[in-house]
GROMACS .gro file of C-alpha atoms in nm:
model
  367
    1UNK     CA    1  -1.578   0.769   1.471
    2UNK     CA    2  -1.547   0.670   1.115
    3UNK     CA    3  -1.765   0.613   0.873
    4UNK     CA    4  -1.749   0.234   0.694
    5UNK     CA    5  -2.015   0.208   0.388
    6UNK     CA    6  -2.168  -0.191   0.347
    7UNK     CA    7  -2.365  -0.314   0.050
    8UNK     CA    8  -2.463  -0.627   0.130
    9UNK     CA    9  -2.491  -0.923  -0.157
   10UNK     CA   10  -2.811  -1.032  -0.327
   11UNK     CA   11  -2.964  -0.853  -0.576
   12UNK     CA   12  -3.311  -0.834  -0.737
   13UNK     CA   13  -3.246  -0.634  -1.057
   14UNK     CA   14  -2.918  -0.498  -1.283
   15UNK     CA   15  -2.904  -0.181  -1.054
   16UNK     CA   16  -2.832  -0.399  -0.713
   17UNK     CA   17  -2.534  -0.599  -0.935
   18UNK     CA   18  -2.216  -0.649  -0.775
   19UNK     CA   19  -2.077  -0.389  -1.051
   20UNK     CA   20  -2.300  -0.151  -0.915
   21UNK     CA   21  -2.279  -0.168  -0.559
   22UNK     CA   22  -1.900  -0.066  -0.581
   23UNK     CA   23  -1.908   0.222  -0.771
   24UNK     CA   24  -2.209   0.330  -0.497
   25UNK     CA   25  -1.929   0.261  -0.219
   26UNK     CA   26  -1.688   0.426  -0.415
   27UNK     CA   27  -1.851   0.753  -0.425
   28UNK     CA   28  -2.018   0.716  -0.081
   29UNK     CA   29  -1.675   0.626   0.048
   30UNK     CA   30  -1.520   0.933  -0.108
   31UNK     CA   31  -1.308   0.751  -0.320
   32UNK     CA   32  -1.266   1.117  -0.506
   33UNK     CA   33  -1.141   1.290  -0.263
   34UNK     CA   34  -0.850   1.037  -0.179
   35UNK     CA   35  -0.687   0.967  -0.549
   36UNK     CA   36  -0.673   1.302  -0.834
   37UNK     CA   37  -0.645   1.384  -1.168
   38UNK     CA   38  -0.332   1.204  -1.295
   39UNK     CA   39  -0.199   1.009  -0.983
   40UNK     CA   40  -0.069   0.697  -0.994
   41UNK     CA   41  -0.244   0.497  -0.855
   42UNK     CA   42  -0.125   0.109  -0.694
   43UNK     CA   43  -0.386  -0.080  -0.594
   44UNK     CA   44  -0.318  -0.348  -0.436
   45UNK     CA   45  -0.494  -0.656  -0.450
   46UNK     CA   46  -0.325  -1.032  -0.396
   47UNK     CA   47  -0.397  -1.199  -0.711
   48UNK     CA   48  -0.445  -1.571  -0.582
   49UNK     CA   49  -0.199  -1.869  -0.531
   50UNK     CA   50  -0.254  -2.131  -0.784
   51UNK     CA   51  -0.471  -2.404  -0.676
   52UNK     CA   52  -0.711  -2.114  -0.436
   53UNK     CA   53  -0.974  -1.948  -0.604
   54UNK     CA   54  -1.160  -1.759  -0.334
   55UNK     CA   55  -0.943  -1.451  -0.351
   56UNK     CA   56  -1.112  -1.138  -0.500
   57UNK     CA   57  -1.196  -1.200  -0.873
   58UNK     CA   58  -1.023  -1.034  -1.115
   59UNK     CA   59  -1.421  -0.851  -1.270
   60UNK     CA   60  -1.508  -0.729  -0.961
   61UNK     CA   61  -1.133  -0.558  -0.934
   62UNK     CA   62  -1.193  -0.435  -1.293
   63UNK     CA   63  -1.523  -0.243  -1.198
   64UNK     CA   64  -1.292  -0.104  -0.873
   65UNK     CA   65  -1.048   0.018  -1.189
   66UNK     CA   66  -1.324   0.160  -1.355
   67UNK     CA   67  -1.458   0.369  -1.035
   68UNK     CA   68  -1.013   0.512  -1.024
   69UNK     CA   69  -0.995   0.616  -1.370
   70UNK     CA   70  -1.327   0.831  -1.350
   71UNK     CA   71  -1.136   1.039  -1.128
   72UNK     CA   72  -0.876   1.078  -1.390
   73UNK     CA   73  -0.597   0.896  -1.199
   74UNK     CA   74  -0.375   0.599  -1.372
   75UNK     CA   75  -0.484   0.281  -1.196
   76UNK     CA   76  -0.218  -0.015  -1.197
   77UNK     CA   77  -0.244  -0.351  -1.012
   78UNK     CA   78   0.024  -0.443  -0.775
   79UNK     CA   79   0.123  -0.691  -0.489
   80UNK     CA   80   0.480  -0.811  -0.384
   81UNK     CA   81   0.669  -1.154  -0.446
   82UNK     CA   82   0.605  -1.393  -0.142
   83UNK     CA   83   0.853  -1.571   0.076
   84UNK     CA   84   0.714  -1.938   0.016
   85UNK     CA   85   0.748  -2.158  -0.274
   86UNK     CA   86   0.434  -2.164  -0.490
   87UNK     CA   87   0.328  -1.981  -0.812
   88UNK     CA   88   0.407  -1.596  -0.679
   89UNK     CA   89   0.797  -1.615  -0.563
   90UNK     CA   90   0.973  -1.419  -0.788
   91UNK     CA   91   0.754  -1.167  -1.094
   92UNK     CA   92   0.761  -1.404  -1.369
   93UNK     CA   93   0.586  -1.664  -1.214
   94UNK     CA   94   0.382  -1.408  -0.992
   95UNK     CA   95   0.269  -1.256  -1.305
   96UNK     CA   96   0.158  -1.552  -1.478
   97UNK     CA   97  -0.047  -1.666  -1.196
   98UNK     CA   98  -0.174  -1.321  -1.206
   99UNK     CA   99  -0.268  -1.344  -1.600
  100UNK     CA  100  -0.393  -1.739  -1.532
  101UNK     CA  101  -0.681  -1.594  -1.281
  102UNK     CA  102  -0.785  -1.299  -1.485
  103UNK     CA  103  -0.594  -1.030  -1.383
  104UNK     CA  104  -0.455  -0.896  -1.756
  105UNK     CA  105  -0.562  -0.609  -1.984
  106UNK     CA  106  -0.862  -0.796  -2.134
  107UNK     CA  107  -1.014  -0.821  -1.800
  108UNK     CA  108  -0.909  -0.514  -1.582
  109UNK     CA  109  -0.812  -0.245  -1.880
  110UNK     CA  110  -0.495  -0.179  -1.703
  111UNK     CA  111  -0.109  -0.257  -1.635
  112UNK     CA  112   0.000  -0.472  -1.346
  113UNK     CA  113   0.297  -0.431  -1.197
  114UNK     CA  114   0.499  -0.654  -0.926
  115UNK     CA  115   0.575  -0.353  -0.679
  116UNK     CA  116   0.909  -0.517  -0.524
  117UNK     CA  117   1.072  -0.621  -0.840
  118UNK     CA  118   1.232  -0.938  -1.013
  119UNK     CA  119   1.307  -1.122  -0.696
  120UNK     CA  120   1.125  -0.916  -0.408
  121UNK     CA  121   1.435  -0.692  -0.388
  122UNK     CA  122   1.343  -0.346  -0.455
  123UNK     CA  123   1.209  -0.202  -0.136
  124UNK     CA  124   1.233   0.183   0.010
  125UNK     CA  125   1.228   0.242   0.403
  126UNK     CA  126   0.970   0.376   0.549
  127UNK     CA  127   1.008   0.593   0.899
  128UNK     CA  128   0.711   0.380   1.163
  129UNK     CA  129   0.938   0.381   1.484
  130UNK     CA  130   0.712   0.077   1.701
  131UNK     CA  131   0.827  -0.149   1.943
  132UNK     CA  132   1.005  -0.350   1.684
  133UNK     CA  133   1.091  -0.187   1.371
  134UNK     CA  134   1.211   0.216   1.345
  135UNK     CA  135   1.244   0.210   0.967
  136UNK     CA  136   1.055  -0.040   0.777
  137UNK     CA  137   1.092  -0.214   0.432
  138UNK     CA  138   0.804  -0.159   0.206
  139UNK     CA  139   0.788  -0.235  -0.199
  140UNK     CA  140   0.927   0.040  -0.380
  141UNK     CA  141   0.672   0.085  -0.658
  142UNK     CA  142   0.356   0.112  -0.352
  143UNK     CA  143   0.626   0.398  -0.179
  144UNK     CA  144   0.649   0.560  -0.558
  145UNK     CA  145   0.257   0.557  -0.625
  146UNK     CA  146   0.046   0.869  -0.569
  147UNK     CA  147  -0.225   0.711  -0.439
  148UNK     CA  148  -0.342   0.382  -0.299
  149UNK     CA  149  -0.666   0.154  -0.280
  150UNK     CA  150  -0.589  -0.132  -0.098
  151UNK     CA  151  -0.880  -0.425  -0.242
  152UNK     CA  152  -0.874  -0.682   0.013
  153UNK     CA  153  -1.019  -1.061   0.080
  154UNK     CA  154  -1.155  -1.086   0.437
  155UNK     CA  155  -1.103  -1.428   0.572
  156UNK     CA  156  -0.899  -1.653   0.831
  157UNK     CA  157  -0.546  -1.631   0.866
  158UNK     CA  158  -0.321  -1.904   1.091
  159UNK     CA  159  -0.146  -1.625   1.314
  160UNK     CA  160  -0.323  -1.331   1.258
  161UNK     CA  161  -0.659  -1.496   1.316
  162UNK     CA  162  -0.804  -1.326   1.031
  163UNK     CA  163  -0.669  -1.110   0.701
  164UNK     CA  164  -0.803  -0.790   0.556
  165UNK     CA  165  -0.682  -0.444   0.531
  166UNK     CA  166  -0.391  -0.477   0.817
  167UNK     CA  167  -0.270  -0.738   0.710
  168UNK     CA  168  -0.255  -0.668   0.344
  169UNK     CA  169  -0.102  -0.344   0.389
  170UNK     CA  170   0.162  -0.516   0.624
  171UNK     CA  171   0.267  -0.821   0.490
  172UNK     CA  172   0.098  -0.749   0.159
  173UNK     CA  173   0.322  -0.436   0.085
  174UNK     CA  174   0.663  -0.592   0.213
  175UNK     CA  175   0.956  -0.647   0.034
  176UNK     CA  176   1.124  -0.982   0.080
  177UNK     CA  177   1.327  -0.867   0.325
  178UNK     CA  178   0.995  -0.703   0.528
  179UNK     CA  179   0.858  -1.053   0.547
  180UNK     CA  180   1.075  -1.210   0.644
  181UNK     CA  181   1.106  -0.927   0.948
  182UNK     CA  182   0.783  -0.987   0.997
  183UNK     CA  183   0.820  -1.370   0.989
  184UNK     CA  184   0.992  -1.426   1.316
  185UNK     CA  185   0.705  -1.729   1.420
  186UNK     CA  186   0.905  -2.079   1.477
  187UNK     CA  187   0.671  -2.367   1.429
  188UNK     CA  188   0.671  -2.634   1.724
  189UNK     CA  189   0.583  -2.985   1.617
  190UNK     CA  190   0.376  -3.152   1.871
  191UNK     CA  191   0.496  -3.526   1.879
  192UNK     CA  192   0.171  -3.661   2.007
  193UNK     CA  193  -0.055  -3.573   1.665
  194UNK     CA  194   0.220  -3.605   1.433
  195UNK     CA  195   0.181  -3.900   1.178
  196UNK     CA  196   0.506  -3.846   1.051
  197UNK     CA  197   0.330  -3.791   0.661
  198UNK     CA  198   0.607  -3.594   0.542
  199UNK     CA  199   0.336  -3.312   0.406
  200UNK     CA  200   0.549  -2.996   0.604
  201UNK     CA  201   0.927  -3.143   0.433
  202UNK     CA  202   0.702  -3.097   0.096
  203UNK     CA  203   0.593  -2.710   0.181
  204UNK     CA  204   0.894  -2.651   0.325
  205UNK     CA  205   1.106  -2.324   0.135
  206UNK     CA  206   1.402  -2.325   0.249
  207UNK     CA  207   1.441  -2.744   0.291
  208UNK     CA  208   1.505  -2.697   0.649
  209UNK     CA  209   1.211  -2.971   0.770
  210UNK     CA  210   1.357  -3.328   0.772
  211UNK     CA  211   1.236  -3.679   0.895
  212UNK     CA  212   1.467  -3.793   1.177
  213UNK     CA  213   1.421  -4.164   1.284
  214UNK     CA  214   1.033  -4.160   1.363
  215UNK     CA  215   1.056  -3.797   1.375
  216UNK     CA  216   0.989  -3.465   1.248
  217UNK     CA  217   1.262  -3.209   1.296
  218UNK     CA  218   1.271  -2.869   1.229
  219UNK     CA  219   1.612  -2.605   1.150
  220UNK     CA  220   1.487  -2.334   1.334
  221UNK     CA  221   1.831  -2.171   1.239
  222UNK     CA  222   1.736  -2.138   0.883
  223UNK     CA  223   1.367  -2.197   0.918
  224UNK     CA  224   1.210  -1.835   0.762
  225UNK     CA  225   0.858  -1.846   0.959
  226UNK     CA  226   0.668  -1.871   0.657
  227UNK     CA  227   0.432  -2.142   0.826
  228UNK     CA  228   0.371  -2.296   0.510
  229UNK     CA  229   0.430  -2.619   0.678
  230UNK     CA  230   0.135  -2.511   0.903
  231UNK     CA  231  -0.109  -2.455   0.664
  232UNK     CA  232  -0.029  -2.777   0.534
  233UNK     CA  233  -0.007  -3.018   0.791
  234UNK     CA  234  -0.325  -3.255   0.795
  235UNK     CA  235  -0.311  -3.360   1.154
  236UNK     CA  236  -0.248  -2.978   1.303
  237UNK     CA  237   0.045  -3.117   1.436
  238UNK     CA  238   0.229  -2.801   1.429
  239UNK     CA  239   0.145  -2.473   1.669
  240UNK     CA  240   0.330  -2.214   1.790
  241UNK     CA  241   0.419  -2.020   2.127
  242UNK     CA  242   0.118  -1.812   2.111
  243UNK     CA  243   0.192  -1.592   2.422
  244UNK     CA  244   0.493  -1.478   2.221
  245UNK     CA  245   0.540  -1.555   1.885
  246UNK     CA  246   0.169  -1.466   1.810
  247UNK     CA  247   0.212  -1.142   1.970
  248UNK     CA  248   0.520  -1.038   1.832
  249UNK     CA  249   0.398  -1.142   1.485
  250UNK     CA  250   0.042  -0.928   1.499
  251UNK     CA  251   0.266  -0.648   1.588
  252UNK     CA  252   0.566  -0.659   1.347
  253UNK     CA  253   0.259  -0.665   1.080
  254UNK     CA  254   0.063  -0.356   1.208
  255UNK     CA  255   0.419  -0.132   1.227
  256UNK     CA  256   0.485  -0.245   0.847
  257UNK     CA  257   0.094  -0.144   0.759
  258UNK     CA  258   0.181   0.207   0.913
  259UNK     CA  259   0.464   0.172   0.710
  260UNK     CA  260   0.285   0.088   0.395
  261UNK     CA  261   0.093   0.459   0.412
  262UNK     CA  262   0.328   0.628   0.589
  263UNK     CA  263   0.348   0.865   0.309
  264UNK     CA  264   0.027   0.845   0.156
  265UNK     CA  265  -0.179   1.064   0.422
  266UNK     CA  266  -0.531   1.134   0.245
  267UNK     CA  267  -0.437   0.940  -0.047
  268UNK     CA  268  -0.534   0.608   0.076
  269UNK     CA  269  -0.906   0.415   0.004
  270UNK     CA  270  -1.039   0.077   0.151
  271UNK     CA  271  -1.263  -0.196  -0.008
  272UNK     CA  272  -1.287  -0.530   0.194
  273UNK     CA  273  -1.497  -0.812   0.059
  274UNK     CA  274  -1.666  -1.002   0.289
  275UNK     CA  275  -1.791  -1.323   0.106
  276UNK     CA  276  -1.558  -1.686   0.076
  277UNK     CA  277  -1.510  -1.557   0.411
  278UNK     CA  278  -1.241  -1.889   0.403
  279UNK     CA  279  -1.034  -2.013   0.720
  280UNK     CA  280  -0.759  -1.995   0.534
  281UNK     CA  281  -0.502  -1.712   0.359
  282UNK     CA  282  -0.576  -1.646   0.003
  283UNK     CA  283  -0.154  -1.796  -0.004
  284UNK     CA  284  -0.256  -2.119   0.048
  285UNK     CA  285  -0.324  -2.320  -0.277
  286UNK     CA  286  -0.654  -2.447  -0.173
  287UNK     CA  287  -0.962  -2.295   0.020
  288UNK     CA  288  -1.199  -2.444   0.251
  289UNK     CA  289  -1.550  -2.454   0.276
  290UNK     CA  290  -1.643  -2.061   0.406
  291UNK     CA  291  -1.716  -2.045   0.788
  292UNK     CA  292  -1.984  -1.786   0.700
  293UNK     CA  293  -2.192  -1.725   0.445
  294UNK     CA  294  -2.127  -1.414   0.212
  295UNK     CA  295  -2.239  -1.067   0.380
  296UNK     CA  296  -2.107  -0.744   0.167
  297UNK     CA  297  -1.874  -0.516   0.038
  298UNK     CA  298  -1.736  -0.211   0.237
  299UNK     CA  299  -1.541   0.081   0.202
  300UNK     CA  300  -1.406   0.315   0.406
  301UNK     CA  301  -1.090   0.563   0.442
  302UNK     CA  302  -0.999   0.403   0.779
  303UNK     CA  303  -0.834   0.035   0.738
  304UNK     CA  304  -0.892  -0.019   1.146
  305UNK     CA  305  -1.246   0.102   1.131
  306UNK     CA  306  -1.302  -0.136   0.804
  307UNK     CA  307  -1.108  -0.449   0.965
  308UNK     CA  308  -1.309  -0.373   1.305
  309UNK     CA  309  -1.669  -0.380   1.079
  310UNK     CA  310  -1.599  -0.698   0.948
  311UNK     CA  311  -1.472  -0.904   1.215
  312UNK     CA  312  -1.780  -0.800   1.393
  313UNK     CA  313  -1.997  -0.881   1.106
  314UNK     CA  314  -1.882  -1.231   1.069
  315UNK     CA  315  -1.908  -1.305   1.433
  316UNK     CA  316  -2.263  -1.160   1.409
  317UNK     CA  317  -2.366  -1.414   1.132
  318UNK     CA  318  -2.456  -1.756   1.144
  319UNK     CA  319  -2.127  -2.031   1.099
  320UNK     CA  320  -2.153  -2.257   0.799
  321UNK     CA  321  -2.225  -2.667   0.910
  322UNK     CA  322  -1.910  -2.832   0.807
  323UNK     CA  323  -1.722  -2.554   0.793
  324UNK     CA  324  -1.372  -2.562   1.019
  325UNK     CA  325  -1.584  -2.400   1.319
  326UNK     CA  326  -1.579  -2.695   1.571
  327UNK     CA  327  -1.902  -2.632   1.684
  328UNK     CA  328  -2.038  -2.297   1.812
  329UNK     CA  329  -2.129  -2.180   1.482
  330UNK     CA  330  -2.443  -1.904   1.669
  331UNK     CA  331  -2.470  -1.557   1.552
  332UNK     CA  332  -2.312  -1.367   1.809
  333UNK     CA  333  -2.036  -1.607   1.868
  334UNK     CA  334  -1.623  -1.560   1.820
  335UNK     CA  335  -1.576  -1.741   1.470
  336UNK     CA  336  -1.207  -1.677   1.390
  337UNK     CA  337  -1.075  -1.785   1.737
  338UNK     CA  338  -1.275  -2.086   1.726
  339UNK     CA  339  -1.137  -2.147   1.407
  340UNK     CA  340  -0.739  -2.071   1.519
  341UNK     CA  341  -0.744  -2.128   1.877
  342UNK     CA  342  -0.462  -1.917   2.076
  343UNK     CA  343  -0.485  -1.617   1.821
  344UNK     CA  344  -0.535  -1.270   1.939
  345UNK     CA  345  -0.731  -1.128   1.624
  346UNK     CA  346  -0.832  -0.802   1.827
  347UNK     CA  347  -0.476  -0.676   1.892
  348UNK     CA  348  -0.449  -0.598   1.518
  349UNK     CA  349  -0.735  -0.309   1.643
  350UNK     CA  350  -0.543  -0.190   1.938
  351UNK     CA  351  -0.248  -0.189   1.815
  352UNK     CA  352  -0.303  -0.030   1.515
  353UNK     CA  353  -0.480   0.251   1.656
  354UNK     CA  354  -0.134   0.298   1.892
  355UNK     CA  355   0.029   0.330   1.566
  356UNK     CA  356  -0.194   0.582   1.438
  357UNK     CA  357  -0.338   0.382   1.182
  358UNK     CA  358  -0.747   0.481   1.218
  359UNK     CA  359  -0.962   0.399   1.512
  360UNK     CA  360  -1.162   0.117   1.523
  361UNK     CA  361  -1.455   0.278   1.659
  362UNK     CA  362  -1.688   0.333   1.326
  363UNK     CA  363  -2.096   0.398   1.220
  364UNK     CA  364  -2.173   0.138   0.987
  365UNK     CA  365  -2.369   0.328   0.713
  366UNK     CA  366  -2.621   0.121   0.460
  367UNK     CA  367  -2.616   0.175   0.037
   0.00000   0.00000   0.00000
């Protein structure tokens, strides 16, 4: 059973500030024992797409810096270039965005660095050997770095039915290449809710979404699975084969997150924050009204144990009114399948622990 620290948000004086609280989970946590004296150190965060601001901010990721170079390691921010158009496709832009939301040397006192190069090309395999994937294709600087602390934004996600650790280890840490591995979803459109508002052709990558007649069409051939079009359409007019393609997709992810710290046994530190707890990915550029109110930060040295405290603390908490929950919004009710019906959140937990990747069975411990 692992051990996952929580501080929990609100504070009555300077010593219960959010600054605070992490470098208490830090050392709780055992953040020492996992990075040394003059590693490098990636941590990887995702740095916002433009037009979302509930991703982690950029002064609560400095303090998480801070906490790294006590140890005497050489933090750097990192994340890899996305598949999708939008303001993080290729390191120029994906470092501007980074720099427009805070994350630059005045802020976090340290470099960033996009970890799969210019264009999401640079990439080193990593051995996993799943049901999918022997080798898998993981951002060259993150394989390079001595360490890792993987800072990650717990919310909904469209497939996955929610994003934290996993996921940003998985998809996070891909190269180009590993996304779009990991990206083998095909969006159905369903003709009955379809308004034919041409939002999808606009999100649309790789052009391959058309208007036919009175009709939406998609090129499945050279349609990448991003499921931008998804996240965009108004009507949710577009699903997927969840038996399969949801499946397949949860499981592709976890085999690249083993991937991710395949080589970075006892070098590897967690920090999830659980507040804009959003329905949406931190890639969409926009965020919803939260479906829970804020709870805490936690740490731990086990991603599955982390992901596993979470989920269970948002489904323990009270939904926000007018939030995307349909209804049920009870402590003690399933939030993120209400939210995305026909995910499968929990097989990220099973799955991962068949993997190796922690067990999800933890003691949540109080600082």
């Amino acid at each position: 059973m692992e051990e996952v620290y929580i501080a929990r948000f609100g504070a009555l004086s300077k010593e219960r500030n959010t600054e605070n609280k992490i470098k208490v989970l830090c050392t709780a946590g055992g953040l020492e024992n996992m990075v040394s004296a003059g590693d490098l150190t990636a941590v990887k965060v995702h740095f916002g797409e433009l037009g979302n601001d509930a991703f982690v901010n950029a002064v609560q990721i400095a303090s998480i810096v801070d906490e790294i170079k006590k140890t005497g390691a050489k933090p750097f921010l990192t994340d890899a270039n996305t598949l999708y158009l939008g303001g993080r496709r290729n390191s120029v832009d994906h470092l501007t965005t980074a720099a427009k939301h805070g994350f630059c040397y005045p802020v976090v006192d340290c470099p960033v660095i996009i970890a799969d190069g210019l264009k999401g090309q640079n990439y080193k395999e990593q051995a996993v050997y799943g049901k999918h994937f022997e080798n898998v294709k993981i951002a060259s600087d993150i394989v390079a770095a001595d360490s890792l602390v993987v800072v990650s934004h717990f919310k909904g996600h469209e497939v996955a039915g929610f994003g934290g650790a996993l996921k940003n280890l998985g998809m996070g840490c891909a190269a180009n290449e590993g996304k779009r591995e990991q990206h083998t979803t095909r969006p159905l459109i369903l003709e009955d809710k379809c308004i034919t508002c041409g939002a999808c052709i606009n999100a649309c990558p790789e052009f391959c979404i058309n208007l036919a007649g009175k009709s939406i069409e998609i090129d499945t051939d050279h349609c990448i699975g991003c499921l931008m079009c998804m996240n965009t359409c108004p009507q949710r007019a577009i699903d997927l084969d969840w038996q399969d393609d949801g499946v397949v997709f949860i499981e592709r992810m976890v085999e690249y997150a083993a991937g991710a710290v395949a080589n970075k046994t006892g070098k590897a530190f967690y920090i999830n924050f659980l507040n804009n707890i959003t329905p949406h990915c931190d890639c969409t550029p926009w965020n919803d009204v939260p479906i829970v109110p804020d709870i805490g930060i936690l740490a731990s040295r086990d991603p599955v144990a982390l992901d596993k405290a979470c989920y269970d603390l948002v489904n323990g908490t009270e939904g926000v009114i007018g939030s995307l929950l349909p209804d049920h919004h009870h402590a003690g009710e399933e939030k993120f399948t209400r939210v995305w019906p026909g995910t499968n959140p929990k097989l990220q937990f099973s799955y991962a622990e068949e993997m190796s990747l922690g067990k999800a069975e933890y003691k949540l411990i109080e600082v």
